[in-house]
Amino acid sequence: MAQISLTFPDGNSRRYEAGVTASAVATDISVSLGKKAISATVNGAHWDLAWPIESDAAISIHTMRDDEQALELVRHDLAHVMARAVQEIWPDVKVTIGPVIEHGWYYDFDREEHFTPDDLGSIEARMKEIINARDPVHTEVWDRERALQHYRDNDEPYKVELVDAIPGTDPIRMYWHGHWQDLCRGPHLQHTGQLPADGFRLTSIAGAYWRGDSNREMLQRIYGVAFKNRDGLKQHLQMLEEAAKRDHRRIGREMRLFHMQEEAPGQVFWHPNGWTIYTTLQDYMRRRQHAGGYEEVNTPQIVARKLWEESGHWDKFQEHIFTLDVNEEHAQEKAVNALKPMNCPCHVQIFNQGIKSYRDLPLRIAEFGSCSRYEPSGALHGIMRVRGFTQDDGHIFCREDQIESETARYIEFLSNIYADLGFPEFKVKFADRPEVRAGTDKTWDRAEEALLHATRAAGIEPEMNPGEGAFYGPKLEFVLTDAIGRDWQCGTHQVDFVLPERLNATYVGEDGSRHRPVMLHRAALGSFERFIGILIESSEGRLPFWLAPCQAVVASITSDTNEHADRIVAELVSAGVRAEPDIRNEKISYKVREHSVGKVPVILAVGHREVAEGTVSVRRLGSKATETRSLAEAVRELASEALPPDLRRDDEMRSKDGTA
């Protein structure tokens, strides 16, 4: 029998017979490790303990202490255990697929009757029985015809379709959890007893079309969350409770910001308060982009299909594109146009107007581009996931030797913006080539090397996010963490050699010949809609003073101070504060409660004493204490707070220079 060498993380190696399993290797190291092992990594691939190793390899053995591998396996195995439990309780149910998702998993079922919340309790109880039984998990490799016949014999039509859809002719892997079997590429745990019986919870039931096709069967999807132990689950459930309190849809209603309705699915009806947030944020971004050397442009929302075909979006992105058939005069057939799903091909058209010289580069253009993308109705979520949105989109056309300086410049630009918006720290991920992409491997090698080098030169070592690049180039993803620990990928920075080639963008180089520019795609906020939703949830509606739609309410304590309250409002508005009066015939305690629910940052109360003394009683949102301040002092302080951060800095600099 041939011998192979396995090298461990500490650099030591051992020799084994070819075909040895990771389970045998773990037991050879120590009996204790053999029992605790859950999986291995072999030459960088996540490896089932039962899979044979046929050649020399680097290997590491994982236990439940290894968070990344442990959580993936726990959630994957629980998906199988849940499907087994469902079919044991309701044998007529057909199973489909059950992938791991963030924090847990889901599995889709075909069942005539609807699952109920009570059913989730029954399924959980049966799952715990399966876990406590410590049933062995084992795997076999079958040829396709055997797998197809197995699923036909067991009346599992969805599994038949899945096997038929697997490309190639290689045999496929089958897994058993006890007596229950599923088609799966693995890896999995050694036995069901390795699952934490107190570390999971079934959370919800939803509808889902088979394979995401609205013309196919409607299935029932059961979601679950799972962690390595009870404490992890408890923390997550507490986070979910906190997230529910911060739900931007509920807060949006309380603050009268926006609404959605079925006549315009996935599109936002902005109310005055919400539109004030939107335009204040947009004005801030406009100033920052102008200061950052960007020229603002605007491009059409409806563009002919021909451009999307030339750019490659039609082939790679067609399912998300809304199309319009237009009967053009004198045309023999209808013209197919599209609502633009992104702005980049249109920005290349602006670049292509006239001759560009190397002296014109880098050319930075930006647009608050209104885009439309088809998202399945089940994926829509308030203003966080919509069909109509506006991006703070920008593109930098530059020479290849300018990628490094422009990347560093953009990271600094974005860092300052995030700090102003309450996110002084963020993570950076490097997303490389996806499976479906445009351009040659040679072009991708060049683009990935350039972006990674530029990122490291800017002093950042990014996390790797394999396969998540755009179809035309690798990208940096800028990930914010909100007040309750959730991550949100917002900003991007992408290096693109493909679109300039496809859309024939050129500039005249120093040598007098034509060259292709590099196109850097960038967005700081992403979509305004989603970013505002993130701000609302992270702050629980208590937005920074400069962004609050109503910054101050002047509330009269008695009706004979109403006119004085109106005069204070006028003075605040004149000083640049968004202020409103509340002179209703209500008790001051009622007014304070109502405006606190509406997340108004400051309430100024005025009664007889305040009128006589020229003061106001100031109450800040979240505080039960009030301060008595002179009216002039209160107006001056609130006017300063009302300035957006960039204008406040300018104002402070002018004051220091004595030019104010």
XYZ file of C-alpha atoms in Angstrom:
660
model
C 0.000 0.000 0.000
C 1.358 3.432 -0.963
C 2.430 5.730 1.855
C 1.511 9.426 2.151
C 2.873 12.202 4.362
C 0.509 14.377 6.377
C 1.858 17.677 7.749
C 0.278 19.250 10.842
C -0.033 22.938 11.793
C 3.008 22.734 14.082
C 5.175 21.642 11.131
C 5.506 18.011 12.220
C 4.485 15.260 9.825
C 3.500 11.598 10.012
C 3.249 8.883 7.377
C 0.092 6.856 6.756
C -1.255 4.480 4.175
C -3.025 6.218 1.283
C -6.776 6.331 1.900
C -6.439 7.003 5.613
C -9.339 8.997 7.057
C -9.048 12.143 9.148
C -10.879 10.245 11.902
C -8.121 7.636 12.008
C -5.474 10.366 12.024
C -7.186 12.121 14.962
C -7.378 8.867 16.932
C -3.730 8.135 16.117
C -2.760 11.445 17.680
C -4.830 10.674 20.798
C -7.936 8.687 21.649
C -9.378 11.806 23.282
C -8.909 13.858 20.100
C -10.518 11.078 18.071
C -13.643 11.350 20.209
C -13.731 15.160 20.209
C -12.931 15.640 16.511
C -15.695 17.032 14.312
C -13.932 17.613 10.961
C -10.587 18.450 9.384
C -9.034 20.866 6.953
C -7.040 19.099 4.229
C -5.020 21.269 1.862
C -7.316 24.193 2.660
C -10.576 22.286 2.071
C -13.079 21.507 4.835
C -12.935 17.715 5.125
C -15.257 15.105 6.574
C -13.599 12.802 9.107
C -14.759 9.792 7.054
C -13.356 10.918 3.700
C -10.158 9.153 2.551
C -6.954 11.139 2.028
C -5.126 9.751 -1.006
C -1.999 11.915 -1.286
C 0.433 14.060 0.684
C -1.403 16.906 2.394
C -1.412 19.589 5.058
C -3.980 18.669 7.686
C -5.506 20.150 10.821
C -8.125 18.486 13.039
C -11.077 20.525 14.315
C -13.058 20.236 17.541
C -15.956 22.230 18.915
C -13.446 24.859 20.036
C -12.921 25.901 16.402
C -15.793 28.350 15.995
C -15.957 28.689 12.220
C -15.920 24.981 11.388
C -17.994 23.993 14.430
C -20.828 26.410 13.721
C -20.980 25.439 10.056
C -21.246 21.748 10.941
C -23.703 22.252 13.792
C -26.050 24.242 11.570
C -25.665 21.896 8.622
C -26.310 18.779 10.698
C -29.292 20.393 12.409
C -30.836 21.047 8.992
C -30.658 17.298 8.323
C -31.914 16.408 11.793
C -34.849 18.810 11.398
C -35.788 17.286 8.025
C -35.587 13.808 9.558
C -37.793 14.902 12.468
C -40.383 16.384 10.100
C -40.589 13.205 8.026
C -40.785 11.040 11.135
C -43.754 13.072 12.423
C -45.382 13.539 8.979
C -44.172 10.734 6.660
C -45.996 12.178 3.622
C -43.885 15.359 3.601
C -41.460 15.748 0.673
C -38.014 17.249 1.365
C -36.083 19.593 -0.908
C -33.002 21.552 0.230
C -31.669 22.832 3.572
C -28.642 25.139 3.390
C -26.727 26.877 6.158
C -27.332 30.635 6.393
C -26.115 33.336 8.766
C -26.788 32.250 12.369
C -28.579 29.052 11.346
C -30.272 27.228 8.506
C -33.548 26.655 6.727
C -35.143 23.663 5.039
C -37.938 23.724 2.437
C -40.754 21.169 2.595
C -43.684 20.210 0.386
C -46.655 19.520 2.647
C -50.365 19.900 1.916
C -51.227 21.287 5.354
C -49.565 24.420 6.672
C -47.055 24.164 9.471
C -48.088 26.073 12.587
C -46.076 27.613 15.441
C -47.214 24.679 17.601
C -45.676 22.314 15.047
C -42.295 23.964 15.605
C -42.405 22.851 19.237
C -43.165 19.280 18.189
C -40.319 19.295 15.669
C -37.871 20.700 18.243
C -38.827 17.991 20.725
C -38.289 15.235 18.136
C -34.936 16.790 17.134
C -33.747 16.618 20.733
C -34.720 12.932 20.886
C -32.631 12.299 17.743
C -29.682 14.191 19.228
C -29.893 12.273 22.516
C -29.978 8.973 20.589
C -26.413 9.709 19.376
C -27.183 8.123 16.003
C -24.099 7.620 13.822
C -23.560 9.773 10.736
C -22.039 8.006 7.758
C -21.513 8.691 4.071
C -21.364 6.736 0.802
C -20.545 7.671 -2.782
C -23.123 6.482 -5.320
C -23.318 6.619 -9.086
C -26.092 8.868 -10.351
C -28.411 6.166 -11.613
C -28.423 4.467 -8.227
C -29.214 7.789 -6.530
C -31.988 8.566 -9.006
C -33.549 5.141 -8.541
C -33.342 5.497 -4.744
C -35.269 8.769 -4.815
C -37.803 7.493 -7.345
C -38.435 4.443 -5.143
C -38.898 6.690 -2.102
C -41.181 9.167 -3.907
C -38.845 12.159 -3.488
C -39.342 14.065 -6.783
C -37.406 17.147 -5.666
C -34.320 15.060 -4.946
C -34.644 13.440 -8.391
C -34.629 16.910 -9.927
C -31.622 17.971 -7.851
C -29.585 14.932 -8.913
C -30.491 15.550 -12.559
C -29.356 19.172 -12.232
C -25.874 18.398 -10.860
C -23.411 19.122 -13.704
C -20.943 16.520 -14.913
C -21.007 12.769 -14.558
C -19.089 12.278 -11.319
C -20.672 10.079 -8.642
C -22.454 11.891 -5.828
C -22.288 11.749 -2.056
C -25.096 10.496 0.171
C -25.304 11.010 3.940
C -27.189 9.145 6.663
C -28.100 10.559 10.062
C -29.199 7.342 11.701
C -31.673 5.701 9.319
C -32.527 8.989 7.563
C -30.719 9.777 4.307
C -30.103 12.954 2.274
C -28.166 14.043 -0.773
C -25.308 16.255 0.465
C -21.720 17.209 -0.345
C -20.802 17.333 3.388
C -18.884 17.398 5.611
C -20.887 16.384 8.700
C -20.326 15.471 12.354
C -19.522 11.938 13.542
C -22.855 11.343 15.291
C -25.966 13.306 16.259
C -24.852 13.402 19.897
C -22.222 15.994 18.982
C -25.019 18.500 18.409
C -25.959 20.880 21.259
C -29.487 19.919 22.298
C -29.868 23.243 24.132
C -28.138 25.414 21.504
C -30.804 25.708 18.801
C -34.276 27.124 18.257
C -36.753 26.911 15.372
C -37.752 30.499 14.740
C -40.231 30.942 11.900
C -42.177 29.568 8.945
C -42.347 31.208 5.520
C -43.410 30.434 1.979
C -40.800 29.840 -0.730
C -41.096 28.878 -4.383
C -39.197 25.785 -5.451
C -35.851 26.956 -6.863
C -36.992 30.579 -6.485
C -39.293 30.284 -9.525
C -42.745 31.838 -9.043
C -44.090 29.433 -11.690
C -43.091 26.419 -9.605
C -44.499 24.802 -6.447
C -44.991 26.880 -3.324
C -43.120 25.197 -0.475
C -42.967 25.815 3.272
C -39.665 26.984 4.707
C -38.756 26.433 8.352
C -35.943 28.565 9.762
C -33.725 27.726 12.702
C -30.842 29.340 14.550
C -28.055 27.447 16.258
C -24.949 28.007 18.345
C -22.456 25.771 20.105
C -24.155 26.034 23.465
C -27.060 27.497 25.430
C -25.198 30.734 26.177
C -24.589 31.439 22.496
C -28.267 30.846 21.734
C -29.376 33.024 24.659
C -27.195 35.910 23.514
C -28.539 35.625 19.976
C -32.171 35.540 21.103
C -31.546 38.613 23.253
C -30.032 40.302 20.211
C -33.148 39.402 18.196
C -35.352 40.942 20.890
C -33.229 44.079 20.778
C -33.349 44.086 16.967
C -37.158 43.836 17.079
C -37.268 46.925 19.310
C -35.096 48.717 16.772
C -36.988 47.546 13.659
C -36.807 50.485 11.245
C -40.308 49.755 9.952
C -41.875 50.270 13.383
C -39.717 53.290 14.203
C -40.432 54.683 10.738
C -44.145 54.653 11.550
C -43.627 56.247 14.970
C -41.458 58.986 13.501
C -43.696 59.369 10.423
C -40.781 58.833 8.046
C -42.101 56.649 5.210
C -44.482 53.911 4.237
C -44.667 51.060 1.711
C -47.769 49.693 -0.018
C -48.621 46.826 -2.332
C -49.320 49.077 -5.323
C -45.573 49.866 -5.440
C -43.801 46.792 -4.050
C -40.262 47.425 -2.920
C -40.509 51.193 -3.364
C -40.597 53.880 -0.721
C -43.173 56.610 -0.118
C -41.084 59.176 1.758
C -43.004 61.449 4.127
C -41.733 64.954 4.997
C -39.801 63.781 8.069
C -38.133 60.914 6.204
C -37.369 63.046 3.161
C -35.691 65.575 5.437
C -33.301 62.846 6.630
C -32.753 61.718 3.050
C -32.005 65.170 1.604
C -29.863 66.210 4.605
C -27.751 63.084 4.121
C -27.617 63.648 0.365
C -26.546 67.279 0.784
C -23.810 66.144 3.168
C -22.566 63.536 0.667
C -22.694 66.082 -2.166
C -20.418 68.434 -0.239
C -18.028 65.634 0.727
C -17.799 64.383 -2.857
C -17.206 67.869 -4.208
C -14.440 68.372 -1.642
C -13.039 64.957 -2.635
C -12.549 66.001 -6.230
C -15.653 64.451 -7.794
C -17.748 66.075 -10.488
C -21.454 65.309 -10.169
C -23.326 63.946 -13.175
C -26.772 62.566 -13.911
C -27.640 59.823 -16.378
C -30.898 58.404 -17.860
C -32.966 55.869 -15.972
C -34.171 54.104 -19.119
C -31.450 52.778 -21.419
C -31.634 50.480 -24.457
C -30.964 46.778 -23.989
C -28.063 47.096 -26.427
C -25.897 48.919 -23.882
C -26.544 46.290 -21.182
C -25.616 43.556 -23.665
C -22.383 45.344 -24.557
C -21.480 45.839 -20.891
C -22.215 42.195 -20.017
C -24.939 42.993 -17.498
C -27.635 41.448 -19.697
C -26.013 38.008 -19.554
C -24.915 38.132 -15.918
C -27.688 40.204 -14.321
C -30.752 39.778 -16.534
C -33.045 38.275 -13.885
C -32.764 41.520 -11.877
C -33.428 43.917 -14.774
C -36.855 45.507 -15.363
C -37.523 45.815 -19.099
C -39.815 48.080 -21.122
C -41.080 47.425 -24.649
C -41.378 50.645 -26.612
C -43.152 51.091 -29.954
C -40.702 53.474 -31.587
C -42.055 55.400 -34.535
C -41.036 53.904 -37.925
C -39.423 50.892 -36.211
C -40.322 47.459 -37.559
C -40.322 45.861 -34.125
C -40.564 46.909 -30.510
C -37.436 48.324 -28.909
C -36.429 46.702 -25.637
C -35.264 49.158 -22.999
C -34.307 48.604 -19.392
C -34.634 50.536 -16.163
C -31.008 50.867 -15.173
C -29.985 48.473 -12.378
C -26.689 50.339 -11.895
C -24.934 53.434 -13.198
C -21.519 52.235 -14.380
C -22.195 51.711 -18.139
C -23.768 55.163 -18.290
C -20.721 56.735 -16.651
C -18.517 55.138 -19.309
C -20.688 56.896 -21.921
C -19.876 60.243 -20.284
C -16.180 59.390 -20.228
C -16.317 58.442 -23.911
C -17.559 61.870 -24.992
C -14.605 63.715 -26.455
C -10.940 62.751 -26.347
C -9.389 62.180 -22.943
C -5.682 62.651 -22.263
C -3.503 61.065 -19.601
C -3.402 64.565 -18.134
C -7.187 64.317 -17.488
C -6.703 61.280 -15.249
C -7.758 60.482 -12.666
C -11.249 61.622 -13.636
C -13.684 61.230 -10.746
C -17.413 61.407 -11.408
C -20.295 60.784 -9.006
C -24.043 60.450 -9.287
C -26.945 60.036 -6.924
C -28.180 57.411 -9.329
C -31.750 56.151 -9.147
C -31.692 52.426 -9.934
C -34.263 49.651 -10.190
C -33.657 45.962 -9.609
C -36.107 43.104 -9.438
C -35.981 41.452 -6.035
C -38.342 38.542 -5.246
C -41.255 39.687 -3.106
C -40.177 37.353 -0.307
C -36.792 39.083 -0.130
C -38.180 42.604 0.276
C -37.693 44.081 3.745
C -38.846 47.613 4.521
C -36.391 50.147 3.128
C -33.481 47.741 3.687
C -34.226 45.559 0.635
C -36.122 47.364 -2.103
C -36.649 47.438 -5.859
C -36.168 51.170 -6.335
C -33.213 52.893 -4.677
C -30.607 55.623 -5.039
C -26.875 54.981 -4.770
C -24.120 57.414 -3.919
C -22.357 55.983 -6.920
C -18.995 57.105 -8.224
C -16.416 56.016 -10.764
C -12.775 56.920 -11.066
C -11.150 56.579 -14.470
C -7.397 56.346 -13.966
C -4.135 54.894 -15.209
C -3.005 51.558 -13.840
C -0.176 53.238 -11.925
C -2.757 55.428 -10.147
C -4.722 52.517 -8.591
C -2.654 52.600 -5.412
C -2.956 56.329 -4.726
C -6.664 56.417 -5.635
C -7.413 53.440 -3.382
C -5.642 55.087 -0.434
C -7.421 58.368 -1.171
C -10.801 56.629 -1.267
C -10.255 54.702 1.963
C -9.433 57.973 3.736
C -12.469 59.650 2.119
C -14.778 56.853 3.232
C -13.235 56.652 6.731
C -13.999 60.308 7.398
C -17.590 59.909 6.215
C -18.210 56.855 8.395
C -16.738 58.634 11.425
C -19.097 61.571 10.866
C -22.025 59.143 10.708
C -21.142 57.380 13.955
C -19.063 54.450 12.673
C -15.425 55.312 13.437
C -14.329 51.686 12.987
C -15.113 49.236 10.209
C -13.890 45.981 8.706
C -12.498 45.605 5.201
C -13.001 42.410 3.188
C -11.348 41.475 -0.092
C -13.779 39.749 -2.474
C -12.143 37.944 -5.382
C -13.400 36.384 -8.617
C -16.873 34.800 -8.621
C -17.727 31.675 -10.587
C -19.803 33.676 -13.094
C -17.663 36.536 -14.373
C -16.512 38.461 -17.397
C -12.917 38.771 -18.536
C -10.023 36.316 -18.744
C -8.208 34.728 -15.815
C -5.156 36.773 -16.808
C -7.173 39.988 -16.487
C -8.521 38.879 -13.109
C -5.026 38.017 -11.887
C -3.924 41.519 -12.789
C -6.915 43.223 -11.175
C -6.775 41.191 -7.957
C -3.044 41.741 -7.552
C -3.423 45.496 -8.129
C -6.270 45.924 -5.615
C -4.712 43.743 -2.933
C -1.383 45.541 -3.263
C -3.099 48.955 -3.107
C -5.077 47.948 0.001
C -1.991 46.752 1.841
C -0.087 49.854 0.768
C -2.865 51.874 2.460
C -2.045 50.069 5.716
C -4.983 47.645 5.690
C -4.796 43.844 5.749
C -8.282 42.815 4.579
C -10.226 39.712 5.501
C -10.683 37.401 2.531
C -14.174 36.840 1.111
C -13.619 34.261 -1.653
C -15.821 34.271 -4.732
C -17.827 37.378 -3.812
C -16.348 39.879 -6.289
C -18.411 41.708 -8.905
C -18.661 39.950 -12.254
C -16.234 42.453 -13.798
C -13.648 42.767 -11.044
C -12.502 42.207 -7.450
C -13.722 44.537 -4.742
C -13.169 45.768 -1.250
C -16.214 45.522 1.000
C -16.469 47.954 3.905
C -18.446 46.431 6.775
C -19.964 48.515 9.569
C -20.960 47.133 12.977
C -24.085 48.619 14.529
C -24.918 49.295 18.172
C -26.056 45.712 18.833
C -23.195 43.987 17.058
C -24.706 43.281 13.639
C -22.494 43.650 10.573
C -23.648 45.614 7.522
C -21.698 45.659 4.274
C -22.131 49.186 2.906
C -19.240 50.708 0.989
C -17.389 49.115 -1.927
C -14.297 49.837 -4.013
C -13.768 47.765 -7.165
C -10.996 47.510 -9.729
C -12.335 46.924 -13.234
C -10.316 46.232 -16.382
C -13.324 44.649 -18.139
C -15.937 47.378 -18.724
C -13.497 49.879 -20.291
C -12.577 47.131 -22.761
C -16.161 46.089 -23.497
C -17.397 49.669 -23.864
C -14.325 50.903 -25.750
C -13.140 53.555 -23.295
C -9.759 55.024 -24.178
C -7.434 57.900 -23.395
C -4.415 59.282 -25.204
C -1.255 58.399 -23.313
C 1.964 60.315 -22.958
C 3.292 58.305 -25.924
C 0.481 59.643 -28.150
C -1.257 56.247 -28.545
C -4.584 55.004 -27.237
C -4.756 53.222 -23.874
C -7.529 51.683 -21.792
C -8.289 53.431 -18.498
C -8.830 51.443 -15.329
C -12.319 51.961 -13.916
C -12.651 52.102 -10.144
C -16.242 51.642 -8.986
C -16.980 53.047 -5.524
C -19.861 53.770 -3.180
C -19.629 54.874 0.437
C -23.182 54.500 1.733
C -24.417 52.055 -0.884
C -28.105 52.842 -1.233
C -29.559 55.777 0.688
C -32.620 53.726 1.568
C -30.682 50.884 3.150
C -28.186 53.150 4.882
C -30.955 55.220 6.455
C -32.520 51.973 7.666
C -29.186 51.001 9.245
C -28.901 54.412 10.922
C -32.441 54.140 12.291
C -31.890 50.667 13.731
C -28.419 51.328 15.104
C -29.539 54.526 16.837
C -33.014 53.158 17.713
C -34.361 56.245 15.954
C -32.263 58.609 18.071
C -30.460 60.059 15.094
C -27.579 62.499 15.398
C -28.977 65.972 16.043
C -27.940 67.266 12.598
C -29.854 64.445 10.874
C -33.012 64.473 13.013
C -36.025 65.561 10.937
C -37.389 67.707 13.769
C -34.531 68.828 15.969
C -36.444 70.733 18.628
C -40.029 71.154 19.773
C -41.006 74.261 21.729
C -43.871 73.195 23.988
C -46.038 75.703 25.797
C -46.984 74.847 29.384
C -50.028 77.131 29.445
C -52.077 78.551 26.592
C -51.149 82.149 27.376
C -47.492 81.314 26.502
C -48.382 80.045 23.008
C -47.339 83.233 21.223
C -44.013 83.220 23.038
C -43.450 79.601 21.963
C -44.116 80.598 18.352
C -41.570 83.432 18.605
C -38.922 81.020 19.951
C -39.585 78.632 17.055
C -39.115 81.492 14.590
C -35.819 82.403 16.255
C -34.587 78.803 16.136
C -35.575 78.377 12.482
C -33.796 81.617 11.626
C -30.669 80.206 13.309
C -30.832 77.027 11.184
C -32.590 74.673 13.597
C -35.483 72.516 12.392
C -37.980 73.446 15.105
C -41.731 73.135 15.562
C -44.170 74.501 18.158
C -46.507 72.367 20.251
C -49.177 74.706 21.538
C -51.954 72.128 21.849
C -54.193 72.231 24.877
C -52.476 69.240 26.489
C -50.469 68.743 29.667
C -46.729 69.245 29.281
C -46.113 65.652 30.483
C -48.271 64.353 27.619
C -46.367 66.466 25.095
C -43.009 65.253 26.413
C -44.065 61.588 26.174
C -45.407 61.974 22.646
C -42.333 63.754 21.289
C -40.069 61.262 23.041
C -41.806 58.450 21.144
C -41.266 60.506 17.973
C -37.523 60.659 18.857
C -37.324 64.481 18.905
C -33.844 65.225 20.324
C -34.707 68.354 22.330
C -37.888 69.658 23.943
C -37.938 73.283 25.097
C -40.709 73.970 27.613
C -41.915 77.527 28.199
C -44.244 78.700 30.951
C -44.834 81.951 32.832
C -41.498 81.808 34.619
C -39.548 81.210 31.408
C -41.314 84.100 29.695
C -40.574 86.413 32.605
C -36.906 85.393 32.911
C -36.096 85.014 29.202
C -35.216 81.341 29.668
C -36.291 77.908 28.439
C -36.402 74.530 30.173
C -34.320 72.135 28.046
C -34.966 68.402 28.091
C -32.830 66.032 26.007
C -34.187 62.791 24.550
C -33.482 59.906 26.926
C -32.954 62.123 29.953
C -35.469 62.802 32.711
C -33.577 65.872 33.885
C -34.230 69.385 32.615
C -31.900 72.357 32.484
C -32.863 75.989 32.604
C -30.912 78.003 30.033
C -31.135 81.532 28.752
C -32.954 81.633 25.444
C -29.966 83.174 23.654
C -27.631 80.478 24.969
C -30.032 77.663 24.034
C -30.481 79.004 20.492
C -26.732 79.396 20.032
C -25.974 75.847 21.236
C -28.706 74.214 19.167
C -27.700 76.161 16.060
C -24.163 74.816 16.433
C -25.408 71.228 16.911
C -27.673 71.554 13.872
C -24.693 72.039 11.568
C -23.622 68.860 9.729
C -20.164 67.694 10.853
C -18.318 69.009 7.807
C -19.888 72.475 8.089
C -19.276 72.518 11.851
C -15.581 71.859 11.231
C -15.496 74.658 8.675
C -17.218 76.964 11.149
C -14.730 76.060 13.892
C -11.786 76.676 11.565
C -13.138 80.081 10.598
C -13.566 80.933 14.279
C -9.950 79.968 14.989
C -8.748 82.024 12.030
C -10.818 84.966 13.142
C -12.732 84.991 9.859
C -16.141 84.036 11.239
